[in-house]
PDB file of C-alpha atoms in Angstrom:
ATOM      1  CA  MET A   1    -137.179-188.636  62.226  1.00  0.00           C
ATOM      2  CA  PHE A   2    -138.421-187.415  65.382  1.00  0.00           C
ATOM      3  CA  LYS A   3    -137.314-183.943  66.822  1.00  0.00           C
ATOM      4  CA  ASP A   4    -134.999-183.331  69.731  1.00  0.00           C
ATOM      5  CA  PHE A   5    -137.208-180.866  71.532  1.00  0.00           C
ATOM      6  CA  LEU A   6    -140.195-181.717  73.495  1.00  0.00           C
ATOM      7  CA  VAL A   7    -143.987-180.656  73.233  1.00  0.00           C
ATOM      8  CA  SER A   8    -146.997-181.112  74.960  1.00  0.00           C
ATOM      9  CA  THR A   9    -148.716-184.664  74.419  1.00  0.00           C
ATOM     10  CA  PRO A  10    -151.928-183.051  72.246  1.00  0.00           C
ATOM     11  CA  ASP A  11    -155.137-183.582  74.350  1.00  0.00           C
ATOM     12  CA  GLU A  12    -157.560-184.746  71.490  1.00  0.00           C
ATOM     13  CA  LYS A  13    -160.305-186.809  73.365  1.00  0.00           C
ATOM     14  CA  GLY A  14    -160.657-190.010  71.674  1.00  0.00           C
ATOM     15  CA  LYS A  15    -157.878-189.352  68.684  1.00  0.00           C
ATOM     16  CA  ILE A  16    -154.780-189.591  70.619  1.00  0.00           C
ATOM     17  CA  THR A  17    -153.988-193.585  71.624  1.00  0.00           C
ATOM     18  CA  THR A  18    -150.352-194.735  72.433  1.00  0.00           C
ATOM     19  CA  GLN A  19    -148.670-197.769  71.400  1.00  0.00           C
ATOM     20  CA  THR A  20    -145.414-199.727  73.048  1.00  0.00           C
ATOM     21  CA  ARG A  21    -142.911-201.412  71.005  1.00  0.00           C
ATOM     22  CA  LYS A  22    -139.697-203.149  71.775  1.00  0.00           C
ATOM     23  CA  THR A  23    -136.989-201.792  70.759  1.00  0.00           C
ATOM     24  CA  GLN A  24    -132.986-202.695  71.179  1.00  0.00           C
ATOM     25  CA  ALA A  25    -132.920-200.351  73.615  1.00  0.00           C
ATOM     26  CA  GLY A  26    -136.112-201.536  75.826  1.00  0.00           C
ATOM     27  CA  LYS A  27    -139.484-200.386  75.387  1.00  0.00           C
ATOM     28  CA  THR A  28    -140.339-197.156  73.198  1.00  0.00           C
ATOM     29  CA  VAL A  29    -143.476-195.384  73.666  1.00  0.00           C
ATOM     30  CA  TYR A  30    -145.141-193.625  70.062  1.00  0.00           C
ATOM     31  CA  VAL A  31    -147.814-191.352  70.372  1.00  0.00           C
ATOM     32  CA  LEU A  32    -150.460-191.814  67.607  1.00  0.00           C
ATOM     33  CA  TYR A  33    -153.298-189.659  66.142  1.00  0.00           C
ATOM     34  CA  GLU A  34    -156.651-190.949  64.586  1.00  0.00           C
ATOM     35  CA  ILE A  35    -156.762-188.995  61.105  1.00  0.00           C
ATOM     36  CA  GLY A  36    -159.943-191.219  60.464  1.00  0.00           C
ATOM     37  CA  ARG A  37    -161.772-194.404  60.028  1.00  0.00           C
ATOM     38  CA  THR A  38    -163.386-196.656  57.597  1.00  0.00           C
ATOM     39  CA  TYR A  39    -166.436-199.173  58.182  1.00  0.00           C
ATOM     40  CA  ASN A  40    -166.318-202.608  57.344  1.00  0.00           C
ATOM     41  CA  ALA A  41    -169.805-203.652  56.781  1.00  0.00           C
ATOM     42  CA  ALA A  42    -169.094-207.384  56.473  1.00  0.00           C
ATOM     43  CA  LYS A  43    -167.472-207.517  59.887  1.00  0.00           C
ATOM     44  CA  LYS A  44    -169.672-204.885  61.094  1.00  0.00           C
ATOM     45  CA  TYR A  45    -167.015-202.441  62.881  1.00  0.00           C
ATOM     46  CA  ASN A  46    -164.644-199.399  62.044  1.00  0.00           C
ATOM     47  CA  ILE A  47    -161.100-199.328  61.265  1.00  0.00           C
ATOM     48  CA  PRO A  48    -159.254-196.581  62.591  1.00  0.00           C
ATOM     49  CA  HIS A  49    -156.427-194.948  60.341  1.00  0.00           C
ATOM     50  CA  ARG A  50    -153.839-193.263  62.518  1.00  0.00           C
ATOM     51  CA  VAL A  51    -150.295-192.102  61.997  1.00  0.00           C
ATOM     52  CA  VAL A  52    -147.270-191.605  64.296  1.00  0.00           C
ATOM     53  CA  ILE A  53    -146.969-188.198  65.420  1.00  0.00           C
ATOM     54  CA  GLY A  54    -144.266-188.544  68.064  1.00  0.00           C
ATOM     55  CA  LYS A  55    -142.706-190.360  70.824  1.00  0.00           C
ATOM     56  CA  ALA A  56    -143.466-190.328  74.490  1.00  0.00           C
ATOM     57  CA  ASP A  57    -140.819-188.740  76.764  1.00  0.00           C
ATOM     58  CA  PRO A  58    -139.554-191.885  79.196  1.00  0.00           C
ATOM     59  CA  ASN A  59    -139.330-189.263  82.233  1.00  0.00           C
ATOM     60  CA  ASP A  60    -142.986-187.126  81.466  1.00  0.00           C
ATOM     61  CA  PRO A  61    -145.360-189.127  79.810  1.00  0.00           C
ATOM     62  CA  GLU A  62    -147.172-185.837  79.420  1.00  0.00           C
ATOM     63  CA  LYS A  63    -144.268-184.616  76.946  1.00  0.00           C
ATOM     64  CA  MET A  64    -143.305-186.196  73.597  1.00  0.00           C
ATOM     65  CA  TYR A  65    -140.617-185.778  70.847  1.00  0.00           C
ATOM     66  CA  PRO A  66    -142.432-184.757  67.602  1.00  0.00           C
ATOM     67  CA  ASN A  67    -142.124-185.787  64.031  1.00  0.00           C
ATOM     68  CA  GLU A  68    -143.152-184.227  61.014  1.00  0.00           C
ATOM     69  CA  LYS A  69    -146.692-185.691  60.824  1.00  0.00           C
ATOM     70  CA  TYR A  70    -146.995-183.972  64.118  1.00  0.00           C
ATOM     71  CA  PHE A  71    -146.675-180.453  63.080  1.00  0.00           C
ATOM     72  CA  GLU A  72    -149.072-181.189  60.029  1.00  0.00           C
ATOM     73  CA  HIS A  73    -151.756-182.166  62.060  1.00  0.00           C
ATOM     74  CA  PHE A  74    -151.186-179.681  64.804  1.00  0.00           C
ATOM     75  CA  PRO A  75    -149.382-176.659  63.221  1.00  0.00           C
ATOM     76  CA  GLN A  76    -150.730-174.005  65.869  1.00  0.00           C
ATOM     77  CA  THR A  77    -148.116-175.589  68.283  1.00  0.00           C
ATOM     78  CA  VAL A  78    -144.869-174.696  66.620  1.00  0.00           C
ATOM     79  CA  GLU A  79    -144.788-171.520  68.322  1.00  0.00           C
ATOM     80  CA  LYS A  80    -144.960-173.732  72.083  1.00  0.00           C
ATOM     81  CA  VAL A  81    -141.851-175.780  71.683  1.00  0.00           C
ATOM     82  CA  GLU A  82    -139.549-176.348  74.486  1.00  0.00           C
ATOM     83  CA  PRO A  83    -135.895-176.741  74.001  1.00  0.00           C
ATOM     84  CA  ILE A  84    -134.266-179.668  75.507  1.00  0.00           C
ATOM     85  CA  GLU A  85    -131.325-178.893  78.362  1.00  0.00           C
ATOM     86  CA  GLU A  86    -129.332-181.554  77.008  1.00  0.00           C
ATOM     87  CA  ASN A  87    -126.698-182.686  74.051  1.00  0.00           C
ATOM     88  CA  SER A  88    -128.287-183.684  70.588  1.00  0.00           C
ATOM     89  CA  LEU A  89    -130.128-186.821  70.504  1.00  0.00           C
ATOM     90  CA  ARG A  90    -128.452-187.922  67.413  1.00  0.00           C
ATOM     91  CA  SER A  91    -125.533-190.265  66.690  1.00  0.00           C
ATOM     92  CA  CYS A  92    -122.230-189.703  66.694  1.00  0.00           C
ATOM     93  CA  ALA A  93    -121.723-191.762  63.689  1.00  0.00           C
ATOM     94  CA  LEU A  94    -124.195-189.188  61.551  1.00  0.00           C
ATOM     95  CA  GLU A  95    -121.946-186.223  63.458  1.00  0.00           C
ATOM     96  CA  ILE A  96    -119.061-187.428  61.547  1.00  0.00           C
ATOM     97  CA  GLY A  97    -120.123-188.660  58.775  1.00  0.00           C
ATOM     98  CA  SER A  98    -120.030-185.791  56.192  1.00  0.00           C
ATOM     99  CA  PHE A  99    -116.200-185.347  57.712  1.00  0.00           C
ATOM    100  CA  ILE A 100    -115.708-188.746  56.365  1.00  0.00           C
ATOM    101  CA  VAL A 101    -117.491-188.286  53.105  1.00  0.00           C
ATOM    102  CA  ILE A 102    -115.316-184.903  52.701  1.00  0.00           C
ATOM    103  CA  ASP A 103    -111.980-186.309  53.342  1.00  0.00           C
ATOM    104  CA  LYS A 104    -112.596-189.622  50.906  1.00  0.00           C
ATOM    105  CA  ILE A 105    -113.534-186.493  48.443  1.00  0.00           C
ATOM    106  CA  ILE A 106    -110.773-184.638  48.606  1.00  0.00           C
ATOM    107  CA  LYS A 107    -108.111-187.974  48.863  1.00  0.00           C
ATOM    108  CA  HIS A 108    -110.106-189.134  45.809  1.00  0.00           C
ATOM    109  CA  TYR A 109    -109.536-186.203  43.919  1.00  0.00           C
ATOM    110  CA  LYS A 110    -106.068-185.137  45.253  1.00  0.00           C
ATOM    111  CA  LEU A 111    -107.017-181.702  46.001  1.00  0.00           C
ATOM    112  CA  ASP A 112    -104.810-181.722  49.062  1.00  0.00           C
ATOM    113  CA  LYS A 113    -101.945-182.281  46.272  1.00  0.00           C
ATOM    114  CA  ILE A 114    -103.129-179.640  44.445  1.00  0.00           C
ATOM    115  CA  ALA A 115    -103.893-176.734  46.917  1.00  0.00           C
ATOM    116  CA  SER A 116    -100.524-177.301  48.284  1.00  0.00           C
ATOM    117  CA  ALA A 117     -98.692-176.490  44.915  1.00  0.00           C
ATOM    118  CA  TRP A 118    -101.360-173.713  44.760  1.00  0.00           C
ATOM    119  CA  PHE A 119    -100.626-171.995  48.081  1.00  0.00           C
ATOM    120  CA  GLY A 120     -97.132-173.830  48.852  1.00  0.00           C
ATOM    121  CA  ARG A 121     -97.951-174.843  52.427  1.00  0.00           C
ATOM    122  CA  ASP A 122     -98.685-178.063  54.170  1.00  0.00           C
ATOM    123  CA  PRO A 123    -101.803-179.462  52.545  1.00  0.00           C
ATOM    124  CA  ALA A 124    -103.085-180.606  56.341  1.00  0.00           C
ATOM    125  CA  SER A 125    -102.808-176.836  57.684  1.00  0.00           C
ATOM    126  CA  PHE A 126    -104.892-175.734  54.621  1.00  0.00           C
ATOM    127  CA  TRP A 127    -107.805-177.734  55.611  1.00  0.00           C
ATOM    128  CA  THR A 128    -107.872-177.001  59.136  1.00  0.00           C
TER     129      THR A 128
END
């Protein structure tokens, strides 16, 4: 999962590449970090091994949204994090998901009726 803050794209010469992929929302540019190479003797060339370390910011190509792999390979940059001014980039479905699960549990086990019997008031006011 990509973080909701920006960091500077690392300046590792020859190790950082980008890859553009088409998505439903348009084009997304991923930042990849080369962690090694394997030489293929039969074909006589190196095969790079890369991991995605983040997503490029569409407004500023020098910045990126990091993921967990970024902090594995660049632990020294943890304190250089820049917060985003905008709201969270999470889906509203993710934000309401926990509420729906808790509401289903309350209704399934009839906890609202149990609580109203114990506390003697409207169960809706108890849960809010």
